[in-house]
Short mmCIF file of C-alpha atoms in Angstrom, two decimals:
data_model
loop_
_atom_site.label_atom_id
_atom_site.label_comp_id
_atom_site.label_asym_id
_atom_site.label_seq_id
_atom_site.Cartn_x
_atom_site.Cartn_y
_atom_site.Cartn_z
CA MET A 20 -33.04 1.86 25.48
CA THR A 21 -34.54 3.80 22.57
CA PRO A 22 -35.25 1.88 19.38
CA PRO A 23 -32.65 2.28 16.61
CA ALA A 24 -33.35 5.12 14.22
CA THR A 25 -32.73 5.05 10.48
CA ASN A 26 -30.68 7.91 9.11
CA PHE A 27 -32.55 10.55 7.10
CA TRP A 28 -30.14 10.37 4.15
CA ARG A 29 -30.71 6.63 3.87
CA ILE A 30 -34.44 7.24 3.62
CA ALA A 31 -33.65 9.71 0.81
CA GLY A 32 -31.93 6.84 -1.06
CA MET A 33 -28.36 8.04 -0.60
CA SER A 34 -25.37 5.90 0.23
CA TYR A 35 -23.08 6.87 3.09
CA LEU A 36 -20.37 8.05 0.67
CA GLN A 37 -22.85 10.18 -1.23
CA TYR A 38 -23.99 11.71 2.05
CA VAL A 39 -20.43 12.39 3.22
CA ASN A 40 -19.48 14.03 -0.06
CA ARG A 41 -22.68 16.06 -0.21
CA ALA A 42 -21.97 17.31 3.32
CA ALA A 43 -18.37 18.15 2.39
CA GLY A 44 -19.61 19.97 -0.74
CA SER A 45 -22.07 22.00 1.37
CA VAL A 46 -19.29 23.05 3.74
CA ARG A 47 -17.06 24.04 0.81
CA SER A 48 -19.84 26.08 -0.77
CA ALA A 49 -20.32 27.93 2.53
CA LEU A 50 -16.72 29.16 2.50
CA LYS A 51 -15.77 32.73 1.62
CA GLU A 52 -13.53 33.75 -1.27
CA PRO A 53 -10.70 33.07 -2.08
CA MET A 54 -10.89 29.71 -0.26
CA LYS A 55 -14.20 28.86 -1.93
CA SER A 56 -12.82 28.91 -5.48
CA LYS A 57 -9.54 27.39 -4.33
CA LEU A 58 -11.27 24.33 -2.88
CA SER A 59 -14.01 23.99 -5.48
CA ALA A 60 -11.83 21.52 -7.43
CA GLN A 61 -12.01 19.11 -4.47
CA GLY A 62 -15.46 18.01 -5.58
CA GLU A 63 -14.60 17.57 -9.25
CA PHE A 64 -13.30 14.41 -10.86
CA SER A 65 -13.57 12.38 -14.03
CA TYR A 66 -12.81 8.83 -15.14
CA LYS A 67 -14.09 6.23 -17.55
CA ALA A 68 -15.62 3.06 -16.18
CA SER A 69 -16.50 -0.11 -18.01
CA ALA A 70 -17.87 -3.43 -16.89
CA TRP A 71 -16.46 -6.71 -18.24
CA VAL A 72 -18.66 -9.62 -19.24
CA ASP A 73 -17.07 -13.01 -19.96
CA GLY A 74 -13.63 -11.51 -20.46
CA THR A 75 -14.87 -8.82 -22.85
CA GLN A 76 -14.81 -5.14 -22.09
CA MET A 77 -18.14 -3.35 -22.48
CA SER A 78 -18.42 0.27 -23.59
CA LYS A 79 -16.73 2.96 -21.51
CA THR A 80 -18.88 5.43 -19.60
CA GLU A 81 -17.52 8.75 -18.45
CA ILE A 82 -18.19 9.29 -14.75
CA THR A 83 -18.16 12.86 -13.49
CA SER A 84 -20.47 12.68 -10.48
CA LEU A 85 -20.90 10.31 -7.58
CA SER A 86 -24.47 9.43 -8.54
CA GLN A 87 -23.22 8.05 -11.89
CA ALA A 88 -20.62 5.77 -10.29
CA GLY A 89 -21.22 2.03 -10.25
CA LYS A 90 -23.96 2.00 -12.92
CA MET B 6 31.84 8.12 -76.70
CA ALA B 7 29.87 9.53 -73.85
CA SER B 8 32.39 8.22 -71.32
CA MET B 9 35.29 9.74 -73.28
CA ALA B 10 33.55 13.12 -73.32
CA SER B 11 32.96 12.93 -69.61
CA LEU B 12 36.61 12.16 -68.99
CA ARG B 13 37.63 15.08 -71.16
CA THR B 14 35.39 17.38 -69.20
CA LEU B 15 36.90 16.03 -66.01
CA SER B 16 40.41 16.83 -67.16
CA MET B 17 39.41 20.43 -67.91
CA THR B 18 38.21 21.10 -64.36
CA THR B 19 40.54 22.10 -61.58
CA ALA B 20 42.72 19.42 -60.03
CA ALA B 21 40.92 19.44 -56.70
CA THR B 22 37.43 19.15 -58.16
CA ALA B 23 38.54 16.49 -60.59
CA ALA B 24 40.24 14.48 -57.87
CA ARG B 25 37.09 14.68 -55.70
CA ARG B 26 35.01 13.41 -58.60
CA ILE B 27 37.42 10.58 -59.25
CA VAL B 28 37.27 9.53 -55.58
CA ALA B 29 33.47 9.36 -55.63
CA PRO B 30 32.79 5.81 -56.95
CA ARG B 31 29.30 6.60 -58.19
CA THR B 32 30.52 9.46 -60.41
CA VAL B 33 33.32 7.38 -61.82
CA SER B 34 31.11 4.41 -62.53
CA MET B 35 28.58 6.66 -64.24
CA ALA B 36 31.32 8.22 -66.29
CA LEU B 37 32.65 4.81 -67.26
CA GLY B 38 29.17 3.54 -68.08
CA THR B 39 28.81 0.90 -65.34
CA THR B 40 25.44 -0.80 -64.80
CA SER B 41 22.80 0.42 -62.29
CA THR B 42 23.23 -2.78 -60.20
CA GLN B 43 26.88 -2.02 -59.70
CA ILE B 44 26.05 1.52 -58.68
CA GLN B 45 23.46 0.24 -56.20
CA VAL B 46 25.95 -2.20 -54.66
CA GLN B 47 28.55 0.52 -54.36
CA SER B 48 26.17 3.04 -52.78
CA GLN B 49 24.86 0.37 -50.36
CA SER B 50 28.39 -0.48 -49.24
CA GLN B 51 29.01 3.22 -48.74
CA ARG B 52 25.92 3.51 -46.57
CA ARG B 53 26.80 0.40 -44.57
CA GLY B 54 30.37 1.49 -43.96
CA MET B 55 29.86 4.91 -42.44
CA ALA B 56 27.08 7.42 -42.12
CA THR B 57 27.58 10.64 -43.96
CA GLU B 58 28.23 13.91 -42.20
CA LYS B 59 24.76 15.14 -43.05
CA GLN B 60 23.12 12.02 -41.62
CA LEU B 61 25.18 12.30 -38.44
CA ALA B 62 24.33 15.99 -38.09
CA ASN B 63 20.62 15.16 -38.44
CA LYS B 64 20.93 12.39 -35.85
CA ILE B 65 22.70 14.72 -33.42
CA GLN B 66 20.02 17.36 -33.86
CA SER B 67 17.14 14.91 -33.34
CA THR B 68 18.83 13.40 -30.25
CA LYS B 69 19.30 16.93 -28.87
CA ASN B 70 15.59 17.58 -29.41
CA ILE B 71 14.71 14.32 -27.61
CA LYS B 72 16.99 15.32 -24.74
CA LYS B 73 15.22 18.67 -24.48
CA ILE B 74 11.84 16.88 -24.25
CA THR B 75 12.99 14.35 -21.64
CA SER B 76 14.62 17.10 -19.56
CA SER B 77 11.38 19.09 -19.64
CA MET B 78 9.39 15.98 -18.70
CA LYS B 79 11.75 15.40 -15.78
CA MET B 80 11.21 18.94 -14.54
CA VAL B 81 7.44 18.64 -14.91
CA ALA B 82 7.49 15.32 -13.01
CA ALA B 83 9.63 16.88 -10.26
CA ALA B 84 7.18 19.75 -9.88
CA ARG B 85 4.19 17.37 -9.83
CA LEU B 86 5.93 15.12 -7.34
CA LYS B 87 5.94 17.97 -4.82
CA GLY B 88 2.16 18.23 -5.10
CA GLU B 89 1.69 14.46 -4.94
CA GLU B 90 3.92 14.26 -1.83
CA ARG B 91 1.77 16.91 -0.15
CA ARG B 92 -1.46 15.09 -1.06
CA LEU B 93 0.00 11.76 0.09
CA ALA B 94 1.01 13.26 3.44
CA ALA B 95 -2.57 14.55 3.84
CA SER B 96 -4.05 11.14 3.02
CA ILE B 97 -1.98 9.13 5.53
CA PRO B 98 -3.83 10.18 8.74
CA PHE B 99 -7.09 9.77 6.79
CA ASN B 100 -6.31 6.10 6.41
CA GLN B 101 -3.95 5.09 9.20
CA TRP B 102 -6.69 4.38 11.74
CA THR B 103 -7.92 1.49 9.61
CA TYR B 104 -4.66 -0.38 10.32
CA GLU B 105 -5.96 -0.83 13.88
CA MET B 106 -8.98 -2.71 12.54
CA PHE B 107 -7.24 -4.70 9.82
CA SER B 108 -3.51 -4.94 9.30
CA GLU B 109 -0.75 -2.68 8.07
CA PRO B 110 0.16 -2.80 4.37
CA LYS B 111 2.43 -5.73 3.50
CA PHE B 112 5.15 -6.16 0.88
CA LEU B 113 3.90 -7.86 -2.27
CA GLU B 114 7.23 -9.45 -3.12
CA GLU B 115 7.62 -12.99 -1.80
CA ALA B 116 4.24 -12.93 -0.03
CA THR B 117 2.48 -16.31 0.18
CA PHE B 118 -1.12 -15.04 0.64
CA VAL B 119 -2.02 -18.03 2.83
CA ASP B 120 -4.00 -15.77 5.16
CA PHE B 121 -6.33 -14.69 2.36
CA PRO B 122 -9.99 -15.76 2.58
CA GLN B 123 -11.63 -17.98 -0.04
CA LYS B 124 -12.85 -15.35 -2.51
CA VAL B 125 -11.13 -12.01 -2.97
CA LEU B 126 -11.44 -8.93 -5.16
CA ILE B 127 -8.01 -7.63 -6.21
CA VAL B 128 -7.74 -3.91 -7.00
CA PRO B 129 -4.44 -3.03 -8.73
CA PHE B 130 -3.59 0.68 -8.94
CA THR B 131 -1.75 1.56 -12.15
CA SER B 132 -1.18 4.74 -14.12
CA ASP B 133 -2.93 5.99 -17.23
CA LYS B 134 0.22 7.28 -18.86
CA GLY B 135 3.52 5.59 -19.63
CA LEU B 136 7.16 6.76 -19.62
CA CYS B 137 7.43 6.03 -15.91
CA GLY B 138 9.73 3.04 -15.71
CA GLY B 139 8.43 -0.31 -14.55
CA ILE B 140 5.84 0.73 -11.98
CA ASN B 141 2.90 -0.69 -13.91
CA SER B 142 4.70 -3.90 -14.89
CA PHE B 143 5.63 -4.57 -11.25
CA ILE B 144 1.98 -4.28 -10.22
CA SER B 145 0.68 -6.41 -13.11
CA ARG B 146 3.29 -9.10 -12.52
CA GLY B 147 2.57 -9.02 -8.77
CA VAL B 148 -1.15 -9.49 -9.40
CA ARG B 149 -0.49 -12.34 -11.84
CA ASN B 150 1.71 -14.09 -9.25
CA MET B 151 -0.88 -13.47 -6.57
CA ILE B 152 -3.62 -15.05 -8.68
CA ALA B 153 -1.35 -18.02 -9.50
CA LYS B 154 -0.61 -18.60 -5.80
CA LEU B 155 -4.29 -18.27 -4.89
CA ASP B 156 -5.12 -20.79 -7.63
CA GLU B 157 -2.66 -23.24 -6.06
CA GLN B 158 -4.50 -22.80 -2.77
CA SER B 159 -7.87 -23.36 -4.55
CA LYS B 160 -8.93 -19.80 -3.81
CA GLN B 161 -10.85 -17.58 -6.16
CA ALA B 162 -9.80 -14.09 -7.24
CA ASP B 163 -11.40 -11.43 -9.44
CA VAL B 164 -9.87 -8.16 -10.52
CA CYS B 165 -11.07 -4.54 -10.71
CA VAL B 166 -8.34 -2.58 -12.48
CA ILE B 167 -7.67 1.12 -11.96
CA GLY B 168 -5.55 2.73 -14.69
CA GLU B 169 -5.25 2.30 -18.44
CA LYS B 170 -1.78 0.72 -18.37
CA GLY B 171 -2.93 -1.92 -15.91
CA ARG B 172 -6.00 -2.64 -18.01
CA GLY B 173 -3.91 -3.41 -21.09
CA GLN B 174 -1.39 -5.53 -19.21
CA MET B 175 -4.00 -7.47 -17.21
CA GLN B 176 -5.99 -8.17 -20.35
CA ARG B 177 -2.91 -9.80 -21.87
CA MET B 178 -1.81 -11.60 -18.68
CA LEU B 179 -5.09 -12.96 -17.35
CA THR B 180 -6.60 -15.65 -19.52
CA GLY B 181 -9.84 -16.27 -17.63
CA ASN B 182 -12.73 -13.97 -16.90
CA GLN B 183 -11.15 -12.52 -13.78
CA ILE B 184 -11.47 -8.87 -14.82
CA LYS B 185 -14.83 -7.59 -13.62
CA ARG B 186 -14.52 -3.83 -13.99
CA THR B 187 -12.00 -1.23 -15.15
CA CYS B 188 -11.69 2.45 -14.32
CA THR B 189 -9.38 4.30 -16.68
CA ASP B 190 -8.47 7.86 -17.74
CA VAL B 191 -8.66 9.07 -14.16
CA VAL B 192 -8.10 12.82 -14.25
CA ALA B 193 -5.24 13.78 -11.93
CA PRO B 194 -4.81 14.99 -9.26
CA GLY B 195 -7.09 12.73 -7.29
CA ASN B 196 -9.37 13.85 -4.46
CA TYR B 197 -11.62 12.18 -1.93
CA THR B 198 -14.73 12.59 -4.11
CA MET B 199 -12.98 10.58 -6.84
CA ALA B 200 -11.96 7.95 -4.26
CA SER B 201 -15.59 7.74 -3.15
CA ALA B 202 -16.74 7.22 -6.73
CA LEU B 203 -14.15 4.50 -7.31
CA SER B 204 -15.20 2.87 -4.02
CA THR B 205 -18.78 2.91 -5.23
CA GLU B 206 -17.58 1.05 -8.35
CA LEU B 207 -15.98 -1.60 -6.13
CA ILE B 208 -19.06 -1.92 -3.94
CA LYS B 209 -21.25 -2.29 -7.04
CA ALA B 210 -18.84 -4.97 -8.26
CA GLY B 211 -19.74 -6.86 -5.07
CA ALA B 212 -16.88 -5.88 -2.76
CA GLU B 213 -19.13 -6.06 0.29
CA THR B 214 -21.52 -8.85 -0.60
CA ASP B 215 -19.80 -11.27 -3.02
CA TYR B 216 -16.21 -11.26 -1.77
CA ASP B 217 -14.59 -12.17 1.53
CA ALA B 218 -11.96 -9.43 1.18
CA VAL B 219 -10.77 -6.55 -1.00
CA ILE B 220 -7.04 -6.58 -1.76
CA MET B 221 -5.54 -3.26 -2.84
CA VAL B 222 -2.23 -3.61 -4.68
CA TYR B 223 -0.28 -0.40 -5.21
CA ASN B 224 3.14 1.22 -5.44
CA SER B 225 4.13 2.79 -2.16
CA TYR B 226 6.28 5.89 -2.39
CA LYS B 227 9.27 5.93 -0.05
CA ASN B 228 11.44 8.66 -1.55
CA ALA B 229 12.23 10.13 -4.97
CA ALA B 230 14.34 7.07 -5.87
CA VAL B 231 12.59 4.22 -4.02
CA TYR B 232 9.09 2.76 -4.18
CA ASN B 233 7.79 -0.64 -3.08
CA GLN B 234 4.85 -2.78 -4.14
CA MET B 235 2.47 -3.24 -1.22
CA TYR B 236 -0.95 -4.75 -0.61
CA LYS B 237 -3.72 -4.15 1.90
CA VAL B 238 -6.38 -6.65 2.92
CA ILE B 239 -9.77 -5.22 3.84
CA THR B 240 -12.42 -7.65 5.02
CA PRO B 241 -16.10 -6.80 5.46
CA LEU B 242 -17.13 -5.97 9.01
CA LYS B 243 -19.32 -8.64 10.51
CA THR B 244 -22.29 -7.68 12.65
CA GLY B 245 -22.80 -9.14 16.11
CA GLY B 246 -23.22 -12.91 16.43
CA GLU B 247 -21.40 -13.78 13.19
CA GLU B 248 -18.11 -15.60 13.20
CA SER B 249 -15.21 -14.26 11.20
CA GLU B 250 -13.97 -16.88 8.71
CA THR B 251 -10.38 -15.76 8.73
CA GLY B 252 -10.18 -14.95 12.40
CA GLY B 253 -8.55 -11.67 11.39
CA SER B 254 -10.76 -8.61 11.24
CA SER B 255 -14.22 -8.98 12.70
CA ASN B 256 -16.65 -7.07 14.85
CA GLU B 257 -14.64 -7.61 18.05
CA ALA B 258 -13.16 -4.10 17.93
CA LEU B 259 -16.62 -2.54 18.03
CA ALA B 260 -18.36 -5.19 20.14
CA GLY B 261 -18.51 -2.98 23.22
CA TYR B 262 -20.21 -0.08 21.44
CA ASP B 263 -23.89 0.83 21.21
CA PHE B 264 -25.21 2.17 17.92
CA ASP B 265 -27.95 4.78 17.41
CA SER B 266 -29.08 3.10 14.23
CA GLU B 267 -29.06 -0.56 13.18
CA LYS B 268 -25.62 -2.03 13.75
CA ALA B 269 -25.67 -3.83 10.40
CA GLU B 270 -26.34 -0.54 8.59
CA SER B 271 -23.61 1.24 10.52
CA MET B 272 -21.13 -1.53 9.75
CA SER B 273 -22.03 -1.33 6.09
CA ASP B 274 -21.49 2.45 6.11
CA LEU B 275 -18.25 2.06 8.00
CA TYR B 276 -17.06 -0.52 5.48
CA GLU B 277 -17.83 1.88 2.60
CA PHE B 278 -15.86 4.57 4.39
CA ILE B 279 -12.93 2.22 5.10
CA ILE B 280 -12.75 1.18 1.44
CA SER B 281 -12.86 4.80 0.28
CA THR B 282 -10.15 5.99 2.70
CA ASN B 283 -7.90 3.06 1.84
CA LEU B 284 -8.51 3.64 -1.84
CA TYR B 285 -7.76 7.34 -1.41
CA HIS B 286 -4.46 6.58 0.32
CA SER B 287 -3.46 3.84 -2.15
CA PHE B 288 -4.27 6.10 -5.10
CA MET B 289 -2.21 8.97 -3.67
CA ASP B 290 0.67 6.64 -2.84
CA GLY B 291 0.59 5.23 -6.37
CA ALA B 292 0.41 8.73 -7.91
CA ALA B 293 3.47 9.89 -5.92
CA ALA B 294 5.38 6.73 -6.90
CA GLU B 295 4.40 7.29 -10.55
CA GLN B 296 5.78 10.83 -10.59
CA SER B 297 8.99 9.80 -8.82
CA ALA B 298 9.45 6.90 -11.27
CA ARG B 299 8.78 9.23 -14.21
CA MET B 300 11.32 11.69 -12.85
CA THR B 301 13.95 8.95 -12.54
CA ALA B 302 13.12 7.50 -15.95
CA MET B 303 13.36 10.89 -17.65
CA GLU B 304 16.62 11.64 -15.87
CA GLY B 305 17.99 8.34 -17.20
CA ALA B 306 16.68 9.09 -20.68
CA SER B 307 18.28 12.57 -20.66
CA SER B 308 21.60 11.14 -19.53
CA ASN B 309 21.44 8.43 -22.21
CA ALA B 310 20.62 11.05 -24.83
CA GLY B 311 23.62 13.07 -23.66
CA GLU B 312 25.89 10.03 -24.03
CA MET B 313 24.47 9.35 -27.48
CA ILE B 314 25.06 12.97 -28.52
CA ASP B 315 28.70 12.70 -27.36
CA LYS B 316 29.23 9.50 -29.36
CA LEU B 317 27.57 10.92 -32.47
CA THR B 318 29.55 14.15 -32.18
CA LEU B 319 32.76 12.11 -32.03
CA GLN B 320 31.70 10.18 -35.13
CA TYR B 321 30.74 13.40 -36.88
CA ASN B 322 34.10 15.01 -36.08
CA ARG B 323 35.96 11.92 -37.30
CA ALA B 324 33.99 11.91 -40.56
CA ARG B 325 34.62 15.65 -40.99
CA GLN B 326 38.33 15.27 -40.27
CA SER B 327 38.64 12.37 -42.68
CA ARG B 328 36.90 14.42 -45.42
CA ILE B 329 39.24 17.36 -44.85
CA THR B 330 42.27 15.05 -44.92
CA THR B 331 41.08 13.49 -48.17
CA GLU B 332 40.51 16.90 -49.71
CA LEU B 333 44.00 18.04 -48.66
CA ILE B 334 45.56 14.88 -50.13
CA GLU B 335 43.66 15.47 -53.36
CA ILE B 336 44.82 19.09 -53.57
CA ILE B 337 48.42 18.18 -52.83
CA SER B 338 48.44 15.30 -55.32
CA GLY B 339 46.78 17.50 -57.93
CA ALA B 340 49.33 20.27 -57.38
CA SER B 341 52.27 17.88 -57.55
CA ALA B 342 50.88 16.38 -60.74
CA LEU B 343 50.69 19.86 -62.29
CA GLU B 344 54.27 20.62 -61.20
CA LYS B 345 55.51 17.42 -62.81
CA LYS B 346 53.80 18.40 -66.09
CA LYS B 347 55.62 21.73 -66.05
#
């Protein structure tokens, strides 16, 4: 049995969800028009996240990309 | 002297106009020199007794405007519901396979939560906007009851709220430091990238490492008139050799499989994916329920506005009729008085 290999994206410091979404984004960008512009919104999102410390809400941060999430 | 002059002037005007002036208590009291307090009392009693025609007409117009807005909002919600239904249908197969590993969603109402592990992270899905009936209150109340029942069982629960309405309600309802993170102002419509980002928030809040399970509480859309409050329990996947505390989900389902990479890493990735797909489905289900609830609420509001317009129109017509009758009586009495003089 071959020894277990570590995934290349993990070595690059990505999480599985980041990898999956990057892959999906690459596939979408390889599409031809008009599907390309139609599906471009699938990778876009926005929300405001805030952590709570001792029952108090900290400042809100606008999250627009996956790399910003959870910070 | 002034009052005498006023009365003389009154007598010189036509009978109808004079009679109308005599009927109006404020004019008469001014002409007779009554005090301002008396005038105030009289005008207050007039206001209390019956709204004037002008006031009623204004009320009718504003209610009509409100009805126009609620009808438009209903149509917008109906149009959005179509889109949300389509997105929900697309998200179901994305998520349904996880029911094989864990359990199917359960009804929140009357649940005892005895099968919950010791420490859980509750994720309520609420909306960012209001005017959609009680969907957010049902979720907030359900979470509050859940936490109370878990407290009775000496279990610990923290909360990560999604949606502005839920944030406000949870802040008021939960007295302790249970809220750990909030995600608000989520731009609709949702997509899988957004679900992945929200999952990352949960994982950073310790969903995988600090808690024995993630509980997703959401409104499940059944049809345009019915939605139910449901919850899903997602427990971290244990790697080989570890015992599952709850005896529910564990690594048994994947025990017979070989992994190219480290099994622990694969399980961690799979858990991330399971959280994101469940979150995606719960978010879509909640969004569809929100639009259907908004549609129903706006339909109710439009119908109420219609009823109010009918009532006000009736009042307005009565007031108008009574004014016309009074005017006719005044004209007739004035005319008969003139005939008698002749």
